[in-house]
Tab-separated table of C-alpha atoms in Angstrom:
chain	number	residue	atom	x	y	z
A	1	UNK	CA	11.304	3.896	2.258
A	2	UNK	CA	10.976	4.547	5.879
A	3	UNK	CA	10.340	8.126	7.205
A	4	UNK	CA	10.936	8.779	10.880
A	5	UNK	CA	9.517	11.738	12.868
A	6	UNK	CA	9.976	12.575	16.579
A	7	UNK	CA	12.941	11.204	18.608
A	8	UNK	CA	14.881	8.732	16.483
A	9	UNK	CA	17.408	7.963	19.201
A	10	UNK	CA	15.989	6.678	22.564
A	11	UNK	CA	17.518	6.834	26.004
A	12	UNK	CA	19.249	3.508	25.601
A	13	UNK	CA	20.509	3.793	22.025
A	14	UNK	CA	24.275	3.902	22.413
A	15	UNK	CA	24.993	0.103	22.337
A	16	UNK	CA	22.419	-0.724	19.787
A	17	UNK	CA	23.378	2.090	17.480
A	18	UNK	CA	27.020	1.147	17.511
A	19	UNK	CA	26.035	-2.072	15.595
A	20	UNK	CA	24.421	-0.014	12.794
A	21	UNK	CA	27.369	2.485	12.779
A	22	UNK	CA	29.901	-0.183	12.333
A	23	UNK	CA	27.839	-2.247	9.771
A	24	UNK	CA	27.109	-5.189	12.056
A	25	UNK	CA	23.436	-4.428	11.575
A	26	UNK	CA	21.817	-2.937	8.512
A	27	UNK	CA	18.499	-1.022	7.984
A	28	UNK	CA	16.218	-3.219	5.786
A	29	UNK	CA	15.060	-0.357	3.666
A	30	UNK	CA	16.320	3.182	3.003
A	31	UNK	CA	15.561	5.135	6.143
A	32	UNK	CA	15.322	8.868	6.469
A	33	UNK	CA	15.208	10.601	9.930
A	34	UNK	CA	14.833	14.086	11.359
A	35	UNK	CA	17.365	15.595	13.712
A	36	UNK	CA	17.656	15.964	17.501
A	37	UNK	CA	14.965	17.372	19.710
A	38	UNK	CA	17.161	17.879	22.715
A	39	UNK	CA	20.745	18.542	23.798
A	40	UNK	CA	21.373	14.990	24.694
A	41	UNK	CA	21.054	13.477	21.172
A	42	UNK	CA	22.743	16.320	19.270
A	43	UNK	CA	25.994	14.302	19.247
A	44	UNK	CA	24.351	11.644	17.031
A	45	UNK	CA	24.168	14.053	14.068
A	46	UNK	CA	27.684	15.134	13.042
A	47	UNK	CA	26.578	17.456	10.231
A	48	UNK	CA	23.495	19.606	10.983
A	49	UNK	CA	22.880	20.184	7.224
A	50	UNK	CA	22.342	16.476	6.638
A	51	UNK	CA	24.440	13.340	6.207
A	52	UNK	CA	24.478	9.562	6.148
A	53	UNK	CA	24.465	8.264	9.687
A	54	UNK	CA	24.909	4.568	8.694
A	55	UNK	CA	24.315	2.455	5.701
A	56	UNK	CA	20.814	3.205	4.421
A	57	UNK	CA	20.120	5.523	7.336
A	58	UNK	CA	20.159	9.211	6.392
A	59	UNK	CA	19.685	12.333	8.382
A	60	UNK	CA	17.749	14.724	6.126
A	61	UNK	CA	19.109	17.894	7.645
A	62	UNK	CA	17.911	20.867	9.633
A	63	UNK	CA	15.320	21.978	6.979
A	64	UNK	CA	14.806	21.580	3.240
A	65	UNK	CA	13.213	19.585	0.377
A	66	UNK	CA	14.094	15.999	-0.462
A	67	UNK	CA	13.014	15.081	-4.001
A	68	UNK	CA	12.917	11.332	-4.860
A	69	UNK	CA	13.684	9.937	-8.178
A	70	UNK	CA	9.955	9.300	-8.731
A	71	UNK	CA	9.218	12.969	-8.308
A	72	UNK	CA	8.011	12.617	-4.740
A	73	UNK	CA	8.634	15.843	-2.739
A	74	UNK	CA	9.205	15.581	0.935
A	75	UNK	CA	9.610	18.912	2.938
A	76	UNK	CA	11.200	18.548	6.402
A	77	UNK	CA	12.028	20.583	9.488
A	78	UNK	CA	14.096	19.120	12.325
A	79	UNK	CA	13.839	19.902	15.982
A	80	UNK	CA	11.560	21.879	18.377
A	81	UNK	CA	10.556	25.459	18.162
A	82	UNK	CA	12.820	27.984	19.710
A	83	UNK	CA	12.362	31.745	20.343
A	84	UNK	CA	16.088	32.280	20.459
A	85	UNK	CA	18.087	33.560	17.486
A	86	UNK	CA	20.204	31.788	16.411
A	87	UNK	CA	18.283	28.644	17.547
A	88	UNK	CA	20.081	25.907	19.392
A	89	UNK	CA	21.321	22.836	17.356
A	90	UNK	CA	18.232	20.836	18.351
A	91	UNK	CA	15.691	23.660	17.491
A	92	UNK	CA	14.365	25.737	14.591
A	93	UNK	CA	13.536	29.484	14.763
A	94	UNK	CA	11.241	31.824	12.784
A	95	UNK	CA	14.111	32.508	10.441
A	96	UNK	CA	14.435	28.786	9.573
A	97	UNK	CA	10.835	28.540	8.790
A	98	UNK	CA	10.728	31.639	6.745
A	99	UNK	CA	13.746	30.617	4.696
A	100	UNK	CA	12.284	27.224	3.979
A	101	UNK	CA	8.998	28.775	2.883
A	102	UNK	CA	10.815	31.452	0.673
A	103	UNK	CA	13.036	28.697	-1.104
A	104	UNK	CA	9.860	26.825	-2.190
A	105	UNK	CA	7.196	29.506	-2.690
A	106	UNK	CA	9.485	31.499	-4.976
A	107	UNK	CA	8.560	28.945	-7.776
A	108	UNK	CA	5.628	30.355	-9.493
A	109	UNK	CA	4.443	26.819	-10.296
A	110	UNK	CA	4.536	25.631	-6.663
A	111	UNK	CA	1.253	24.025	-5.689
A	112	UNK	CA	2.306	22.101	-2.546
A	113	UNK	CA	4.447	19.181	-1.426
A	114	UNK	CA	3.523	15.541	-1.147
A	115	UNK	CA	4.800	15.132	2.506
A	116	UNK	CA	5.822	17.355	5.320
A	117	UNK	CA	7.881	15.894	8.233
A	118	UNK	CA	8.123	17.760	11.517
A	119	UNK	CA	8.570	16.406	15.029
A	120	UNK	CA	6.261	18.925	16.940
A	121	UNK	CA	2.534	19.002	16.194
A	122	UNK	CA	1.205	22.194	14.596
A	123	UNK	CA	-0.653	24.460	16.946
A	124	UNK	CA	-4.471	24.525	16.487
A	125	UNK	CA	-4.452	21.383	14.216
A	126	UNK	CA	-7.569	20.234	15.972
A	127	UNK	CA	-9.693	23.171	15.129
A	128	UNK	CA	-12.843	22.243	12.987
A	129	UNK	CA	-11.858	18.650	13.369
A	130	UNK	CA	-12.435	15.299	15.135
A	131	UNK	CA	-11.080	15.245	18.747
A	132	UNK	CA	-7.436	14.652	19.315
A	133	UNK	CA	-8.336	12.994	22.776
A	134	UNK	CA	-6.542	14.380	25.716
A	135	UNK	CA	-4.361	16.717	23.690
A	136	UNK	CA	-5.285	20.418	23.730
A	137	UNK	CA	-4.186	21.618	20.306
A	138	UNK	CA	-4.730	25.185	21.299
A	139	UNK	CA	-1.954	24.958	23.880
A	140	UNK	CA	0.443	22.271	22.577
A	141	UNK	CA	2.455	22.240	19.371
A	142	UNK	CA	4.197	24.939	17.378
A	143	UNK	CA	2.779	28.012	15.742
A	144	UNK	CA	5.674	28.074	13.332
A	145	UNK	CA	4.844	24.522	12.187
A	146	UNK	CA	1.234	25.643	11.701
A	147	UNK	CA	2.408	28.595	9.510
A	148	UNK	CA	4.742	26.226	7.479
A	149	UNK	CA	1.917	23.638	6.894
A	150	UNK	CA	-0.431	26.392	5.818
A	151	UNK	CA	2.122	27.749	3.305
A	152	UNK	CA	3.551	24.391	1.937
A	153	UNK	CA	0.011	22.678	1.700
A	154	UNK	CA	1.395	19.078	2.186
A	155	UNK	CA	-0.831	16.224	1.099
A	156	UNK	CA	0.340	14.438	4.162
A	157	UNK	CA	1.868	15.995	7.303
A	158	UNK	CA	3.484	13.652	9.886
A	159	UNK	CA	4.477	14.620	13.384
A	160	UNK	CA	5.122	13.075	16.837
A	161	UNK	CA	6.325	14.183	20.307
A	162	UNK	CA	2.855	14.189	21.928
A	163	UNK	CA	3.109	10.322	22.397
A	164	UNK	CA	-0.327	9.626	20.988
A	165	UNK	CA	-1.882	8.636	17.763
A	166	UNK	CA	-4.147	11.080	15.967
A	167	UNK	CA	-5.442	11.084	12.380
A	168	UNK	CA	-7.119	14.404	11.667
A	169	UNK	CA	-10.008	14.618	9.138
A	170	UNK	CA	-8.620	16.015	5.839
A	171	UNK	CA	-8.796	19.793	5.457
A	172	UNK	CA	-9.059	22.300	2.553
A	173	UNK	CA	-6.296	24.464	1.239
A	174	UNK	CA	-8.678	26.889	-0.379
A	175	UNK	CA	-11.801	28.947	0.452
A	176	UNK	CA	-14.965	27.550	-1.070
A	177	UNK	CA	-16.422	29.717	-3.924
A	178	UNK	CA	-13.699	32.216	-3.461
A	179	UNK	CA	-10.492	30.428	-4.518
A	180	UNK	CA	-9.706	27.825	-7.212
A	181	UNK	CA	-10.040	24.303	-5.723
A	182	UNK	CA	-6.854	22.747	-4.386
A	183	UNK	CA	-5.848	19.386	-2.935
A	184	UNK	CA	-6.682	18.527	0.631
A	185	UNK	CA	-4.090	17.964	3.453
A	186	UNK	CA	-4.087	15.087	5.971
A	187	UNK	CA	-2.407	15.445	9.310
A	188	UNK	CA	-1.266	12.213	11.089
A	189	UNK	CA	0.439	12.139	14.513
A	190	UNK	CA	2.137	8.944	15.666
A	191	UNK	CA	2.732	7.477	19.161
A	192	UNK	CA	5.995	6.214	20.573
A	193	UNK	CA	7.396	3.042	18.995
A	194	UNK	CA	6.523	0.052	21.045
A	195	UNK	CA	4.300	2.036	23.583
A	196	UNK	CA	2.597	-0.124	26.255
A	197	UNK	CA	-0.792	1.368	25.394
A	198	UNK	CA	-0.438	-0.098	21.876
A	199	UNK	CA	-1.219	3.237	20.287
A	200	UNK	CA	-0.468	3.288	16.541
A	201	UNK	CA	3.190	4.304	15.786
A	202	UNK	CA	3.513	3.141	12.219
A	203	UNK	CA	1.524	4.434	9.206
A	204	UNK	CA	2.128	2.491	5.984
A	205	UNK	CA	0.689	3.771	2.668
A	206	UNK	CA	1.580	4.143	-0.991
A	207	UNK	CA	1.485	7.505	-2.744
A	208	UNK	CA	1.628	8.708	-6.312
A	209	UNK	CA	3.626	11.981	-6.547
A	210	UNK	CA	1.528	15.080	-7.213
A	211	UNK	CA	3.693	15.847	-10.202
A	212	UNK	CA	2.508	12.643	-11.984
A	213	UNK	CA	-1.224	12.979	-11.158
A	214	UNK	CA	-4.051	14.314	-13.212
A	215	UNK	CA	-4.926	17.848	-11.973
A	216	UNK	CA	-8.622	16.947	-11.721
A	217	UNK	CA	-7.752	13.909	-9.638
A	218	UNK	CA	-5.585	15.915	-7.183
A	219	UNK	CA	-8.251	18.449	-6.244
A	220	UNK	CA	-10.998	15.850	-5.566
A	221	UNK	CA	-12.564	16.790	-2.204
A	222	UNK	CA	-13.552	13.774	0.154
A	223	UNK	CA	-16.902	13.821	1.863
A	224	UNK	CA	-15.476	14.419	5.323
A	225	UNK	CA	-13.133	17.349	4.484
A	226	UNK	CA	-13.140	20.308	6.901
A	227	UNK	CA	-12.079	24.002	6.782
A	228	UNK	CA	-8.351	24.860	7.112
A	229	UNK	CA	-7.524	24.911	10.860
A	230	UNK	CA	-4.730	27.355	10.514
A	231	UNK	CA	-6.425	30.129	8.389
A	232	UNK	CA	-7.941	31.979	11.259
A	233	UNK	CA	-4.785	31.954	13.464
A	234	UNK	CA	-2.684	33.184	10.493
A	235	UNK	CA	-5.004	36.181	9.785
A	236	UNK	CA	-4.858	37.195	13.512
A	237	UNK	CA	-1.021	36.820	13.513
A	238	UNK	CA	-0.680	38.966	10.409
A	239	UNK	CA	-2.744	41.699	12.038
A	240	UNK	CA	-0.919	41.726	15.391
A	241	UNK	CA	2.723	40.832	14.594
A	242	UNK	CA	5.558	42.624	12.844
A	243	UNK	CA	7.531	40.666	10.297
A	244	UNK	CA	9.479	37.730	11.734
A	245	UNK	CA	12.864	38.867	10.437
A	246	UNK	CA	14.595	41.206	8.071
A	247	UNK	CA	14.482	40.558	4.338
A	248	UNK	CA	16.918	37.904	3.129
A	249	UNK	CA	20.107	39.111	1.465
A	250	UNK	CA	19.310	36.832	-1.485
A	251	UNK	CA	16.080	36.914	-3.388
A	252	UNK	CA	14.775	33.426	-4.217
A	253	UNK	CA	11.879	34.769	-6.199
A	254	UNK	CA	13.730	35.388	-9.473
A	255	UNK	CA	12.706	33.246	-12.516
A	256	UNK	CA	15.142	30.521	-13.501
A	257	UNK	CA	17.188	31.671	-16.418
A	258	UNK	CA	16.719	31.357	-19.310
A	259	UNK	CA	12.891	30.937	-19.399
A	260	UNK	CA	12.948	29.854	-23.021
A	261	UNK	CA	11.460	26.850	-24.703
A	262	UNK	CA	12.846	24.765	-27.670
A	263	UNK	CA	11.123	22.321	-30.006
A	264	UNK	CA	12.698	19.430	-31.839
A	265	UNK	CA	11.186	16.396	-33.416
A	266	UNK	CA	12.872	13.493	-31.715
A	267	UNK	CA	11.581	11.111	-34.384
A	268	UNK	CA	13.744	12.707	-37.078
A	269	UNK	CA	17.277	11.354	-37.479
A	270	UNK	CA	20.010	13.639	-36.176
A	271	UNK	CA	23.447	13.902	-37.721
A	272	UNK	CA	25.659	10.847	-36.922
A	273	UNK	CA	29.401	10.774	-36.579
A	274	UNK	CA	29.343	7.172	-37.871
A	275	UNK	CA	29.856	5.495	-34.584
A	276	UNK	CA	26.288	4.483	-34.055
A	277	UNK	CA	25.734	2.744	-37.328
A	278	UNK	CA	24.802	-0.955	-37.340
A	279	UNK	CA	23.274	-2.793	-34.445
A	280	UNK	CA	25.908	-2.093	-31.823
A	281	UNK	CA	24.677	-0.559	-28.625
A	282	UNK	CA	26.595	2.091	-26.682
A	283	UNK	CA	28.571	0.560	-23.898
A	284	UNK	CA	27.506	2.787	-21.062
A	285	UNK	CA	24.125	3.899	-22.391
A	286	UNK	CA	21.857	5.349	-19.491
A	287	UNK	CA	18.132	5.517	-19.794
A	288	UNK	CA	16.923	9.000	-20.536
A	289	UNK	CA	14.396	10.094	-17.926
A	290	UNK	CA	11.078	11.596	-18.863
A	291	UNK	CA	10.251	15.036	-17.360
A	292	UNK	CA	7.415	14.866	-14.776
A	293	UNK	CA	5.907	18.005	-16.384
A	294	UNK	CA	6.634	20.678	-18.926
A	295	UNK	CA	10.365	21.131	-19.478
A	296	UNK	CA	11.600	24.242	-21.198
A	297	UNK	CA	14.857	22.607	-22.241
A	298	UNK	CA	13.771	19.271	-23.795
A	299	UNK	CA	13.859	19.680	-27.545
A	300	UNK	CA	10.546	17.741	-27.718
A	301	UNK	CA	8.713	20.434	-25.931
A	302	UNK	CA	5.762	21.553	-27.917
A	303	UNK	CA	6.337	25.385	-27.433
A	304	UNK	CA	9.634	26.846	-28.602
A	305	UNK	CA	11.646	29.903	-29.268
A	306	UNK	CA	13.539	28.436	-32.196
A	307	UNK	CA	15.604	31.464	-32.968
A	308	UNK	CA	17.772	30.852	-29.800
A	309	UNK	CA	19.007	27.413	-30.968
A	310	UNK	CA	22.515	27.659	-32.479
A	311	UNK	CA	23.464	24.086	-33.246
A	312	UNK	CA	22.011	20.641	-32.909
A	313	UNK	CA	24.262	17.579	-32.593
A	314	UNK	CA	23.456	13.915	-32.047
A	315	UNK	CA	23.003	14.128	-28.250
A	316	UNK	CA	23.328	17.732	-27.344
A	317	UNK	CA	22.511	21.190	-28.699
A	318	UNK	CA	23.750	24.819	-28.258
A	319	UNK	CA	21.421	27.700	-27.564
A	320	UNK	CA	21.939	31.364	-26.866
A	321	UNK	CA	21.080	32.271	-23.247
A	322	UNK	CA	17.933	34.422	-23.003
A	323	UNK	CA	19.100	37.493	-20.956
A	324	UNK	CA	22.786	36.478	-21.504
A	325	UNK	CA	25.549	38.301	-19.664
A	326	UNK	CA	27.281	38.905	-22.925
A	327	UNK	CA	26.083	38.508	-26.513
A	328	UNK	CA	27.925	35.169	-26.902
A	329	UNK	CA	26.786	33.713	-23.584
A	330	UNK	CA	25.543	30.248	-24.628
A	331	UNK	CA	24.046	27.001	-23.020
A	332	UNK	CA	25.122	23.435	-23.772
A	333	UNK	CA	22.101	21.280	-23.243
A	334	UNK	CA	21.295	17.592	-23.781
A	335	UNK	CA	18.570	16.810	-26.329
A	336	UNK	CA	17.146	14.133	-23.962
A	337	UNK	CA	16.008	14.780	-20.377
A	338	UNK	CA	18.991	14.716	-18.045
A	339	UNK	CA	19.061	16.697	-14.635
A	340	UNK	CA	22.760	17.061	-14.308
A	341	UNK	CA	26.175	16.386	-15.734
A	342	UNK	CA	26.641	13.358	-13.378
A	343	UNK	CA	23.505	11.743	-14.870
A	344	UNK	CA	24.876	11.828	-18.496
A	345	UNK	CA	25.765	8.709	-20.351
A	346	UNK	CA	29.345	8.391	-21.906
A	347	UNK	CA	28.233	9.290	-25.436
A	348	UNK	CA	26.437	12.357	-24.241
A	349	UNK	CA	29.273	13.409	-22.174
A	350	UNK	CA	31.578	13.041	-25.132
A	351	UNK	CA	29.549	15.387	-27.189
A	352	UNK	CA	29.486	17.888	-24.382
A	353	UNK	CA	33.263	17.838	-24.367
A	354	UNK	CA	33.281	18.420	-28.157
A	355	UNK	CA	31.017	21.348	-27.759
A	356	UNK	CA	33.288	22.810	-25.104
A	357	UNK	CA	36.338	22.425	-27.332
A	358	UNK	CA	34.473	24.110	-30.311
A	359	UNK	CA	33.303	26.982	-28.109
A	360	UNK	CA	36.912	27.543	-26.777
A	361	UNK	CA	38.196	27.754	-30.401
A	362	UNK	CA	35.318	30.050	-31.324
A	363	UNK	CA	35.711	32.404	-28.492
A	364	UNK	CA	39.547	32.734	-28.785
A	365	UNK	CA	39.474	34.040	-25.192
A	366	UNK	CA	39.050	32.744	-21.730
A	367	UNK	CA	35.622	31.296	-20.634
A	368	UNK	CA	33.842	30.259	-17.518
A	369	UNK	CA	31.458	27.303	-17.455
A	370	UNK	CA	29.126	26.783	-14.548
A	371	UNK	CA	26.234	24.473	-13.626
A	372	UNK	CA	23.590	24.882	-10.918
A	373	UNK	CA	21.971	21.473	-10.138
A	374	UNK	CA	19.471	22.900	-7.697
A	375	UNK	CA	15.793	23.727	-8.355
A	376	UNK	CA	16.264	22.927	-12.033
A	377	UNK	CA	15.066	19.840	-13.773
A	378	UNK	CA	17.068	19.863	-16.983
A	379	UNK	CA	20.848	20.240	-17.328
A	380	UNK	CA	22.044	23.708	-18.335
A	381	UNK	CA	25.762	24.259	-18.740
A	382	UNK	CA	26.294	28.004	-18.887
A	383	UNK	CA	29.337	29.027	-20.920
A	384	UNK	CA	30.331	32.658	-20.628
A	385	UNK	CA	33.365	34.053	-22.614
A	386	UNK	CA	35.627	36.531	-20.820
A	387	UNK	CA	37.533	39.209	-22.891
A	388	UNK	CA	41.271	38.599	-22.855
A	389	UNK	CA	42.158	41.995	-21.482
A	390	UNK	CA	39.466	41.834	-18.801
A	391	UNK	CA	41.104	39.490	-16.138
A	392	UNK	CA	43.101	36.273	-15.659
A	393	UNK	CA	41.766	32.880	-14.918
A	394	UNK	CA	43.215	33.312	-11.387
A	395	UNK	CA	41.177	36.544	-10.892
A	396	UNK	CA	38.035	34.617	-11.837
A	397	UNK	CA	38.825	31.773	-9.508
A	398	UNK	CA	39.691	34.177	-6.635
A	399	UNK	CA	36.525	36.115	-7.192
A	400	UNK	CA	34.299	32.921	-7.070
A	401	UNK	CA	35.998	31.796	-3.792
A	402	UNK	CA	35.746	35.336	-2.279
A	403	UNK	CA	32.065	35.650	-3.083
A	404	UNK	CA	31.389	32.086	-1.833
A	405	UNK	CA	33.063	32.911	1.537
A	406	UNK	CA	31.042	36.144	1.874
A	407	UNK	CA	27.809	34.165	1.459
A	408	UNK	CA	29.063	31.232	3.734
A	409	UNK	CA	29.162	28.897	0.771
A	410	UNK	CA	31.880	26.255	0.916
A	411	UNK	CA	33.406	26.211	-2.614
A	412	UNK	CA	36.051	23.369	-2.870
A	413	UNK	CA	38.607	22.775	-5.589
A	414	UNK	CA	38.247	19.373	-7.351
A	415	UNK	CA	41.750	17.814	-7.606
A	416	UNK	CA	43.558	17.778	-10.975
A	417	UNK	CA	42.795	14.749	-13.156
A	418	UNK	CA	39.461	14.322	-11.253
A	419	UNK	CA	36.062	15.195	-12.485
A	420	UNK	CA	32.647	16.046	-10.938
A	421	UNK	CA	31.315	12.504	-11.423
A	422	UNK	CA	33.885	11.343	-8.771
A	423	UNK	CA	32.610	13.822	-6.160
A	424	UNK	CA	28.863	14.031	-6.769
A	425	UNK	CA	26.293	11.213	-6.955
A	426	UNK	CA	23.141	11.416	-9.245
A	427	UNK	CA	20.420	13.382	-7.452
A	428	UNK	CA	22.922	15.428	-5.363
A	429	UNK	CA	22.191	19.132	-5.457
A	430	UNK	CA	25.377	21.109	-6.276
A	431	UNK	CA	26.986	24.161	-7.926
A	432	UNK	CA	29.999	23.592	-10.180
A	433	UNK	CA	32.523	25.871	-11.914
A	434	UNK	CA	34.994	24.957	-14.689
A	435	UNK	CA	37.674	27.419	-15.903
A	436	UNK	CA	39.436	27.349	-19.143
A	437	UNK	CA	42.644	26.702	-17.177
A	438	UNK	CA	41.245	23.265	-16.339
A	439	UNK	CA	40.589	24.177	-12.627
A	440	UNK	CA	37.268	23.103	-11.213
A	441	UNK	CA	35.313	24.267	-8.114
A	442	UNK	CA	32.393	22.515	-6.406
A	443	UNK	CA	29.812	23.104	-3.743
A	444	UNK	CA	27.479	20.557	-2.253
A	445	UNK	CA	24.166	22.368	-1.703
A	446	UNK	CA	22.572	21.259	1.570
A	447	UNK	CA	20.104	24.194	2.118
A	448	UNK	CA	18.869	27.346	0.437
A	449	UNK	CA	21.191	28.568	-2.348
A	450	UNK	CA	21.160	31.731	-4.289
A	451	UNK	CA	19.850	30.822	-7.837
A	452	UNK	CA	21.815	33.495	-9.598
A	453	UNK	CA	25.203	33.123	-7.809
A	454	UNK	CA	27.085	32.210	-10.937
A	455	UNK	CA	25.733	35.182	-12.779
A	456	UNK	CA	26.508	37.582	-9.836
A	457	UNK	CA	30.176	36.467	-9.781
């Protein structure tokens, strides 16, 4: 893939860009870009939360985390620093940085990201390091980017805008002898593409995602490692400054629910409905992905709370929700490792449908089914029964829509006779609701999202 930082659109881009927008030209490899850094180029980015600009050219968005299928995690922040609130369309503010940090650091297992992309340099990046040439890092760059880099601990941090190449010596993310050793970070600034001074504007490398690496390998310290350039400035800022902004309305620090584990021997034969006998292969079988790390919902996990498992089928199983909203609040989960409903093969989806039918008959009441494919690695279909005398399906639907509007969440209705696989691609973060009336609601997640929205409603 190609990742672009700095100004993607130049001063003479209009004619050249038209060829890509119309399909006359095509990017040779998947290309991901940051947003505008000035008012003149804002018009090139029709959706500030991220969108496809042309075939194989994607605008990542204002801020967020891009997770590749390999497990590679790329954090990004578009624009230049602004002191205004709200920030202009081509800038980010202290609130933007704080919300990005909160959405990632709320995960207790967070250890850092593989790559961080920003357009401005981080302020003070040259402290304790090799000289960045004519650039005075105490005066140029963004303090907010420094704070973000210090918090997210990227293995690689790329930036631009200063029109020069600078590869800083790697720096530590821990204090020696006082903290557990952590991986090092490398900052690389790139010059303008095609600059006349022939300064380096392209950095090519291969990287193994942190999630797939041996922990001992990750924390190896190179001989030329330096102290963290941001630690001193962060301590001074904490002493002298008030909090950057009021507490967020939503808390992103809550544990994912349910935090339970299951065990199942995948080598044992599960009950068969007779369709899989013989040598015939399922027509639309999809390869089951393997989790990058421990997964609390794969039945092959070694640690388990077996008492929560209700029923095990051929491809799916049923479990009570730990901390359920009602005693009969259950989860439908695939036995294998699938991230979302849109990733399921046809035979797994068929069994999910059977479980839904069985639950509807069992409850003998209304029910709500919802899925949050965001900051979760294994599909969890939450099924909550609703007492018959409590409210109507219309009441439930209206409440979801009203609460979504209050939180500025665009919850759209999926047309009748359509399903989620027609509106969401694999890997797309989303929130999905299904009512027993057959009505379906969908939200495409493009930024921070309250983890417990479904439970609150």
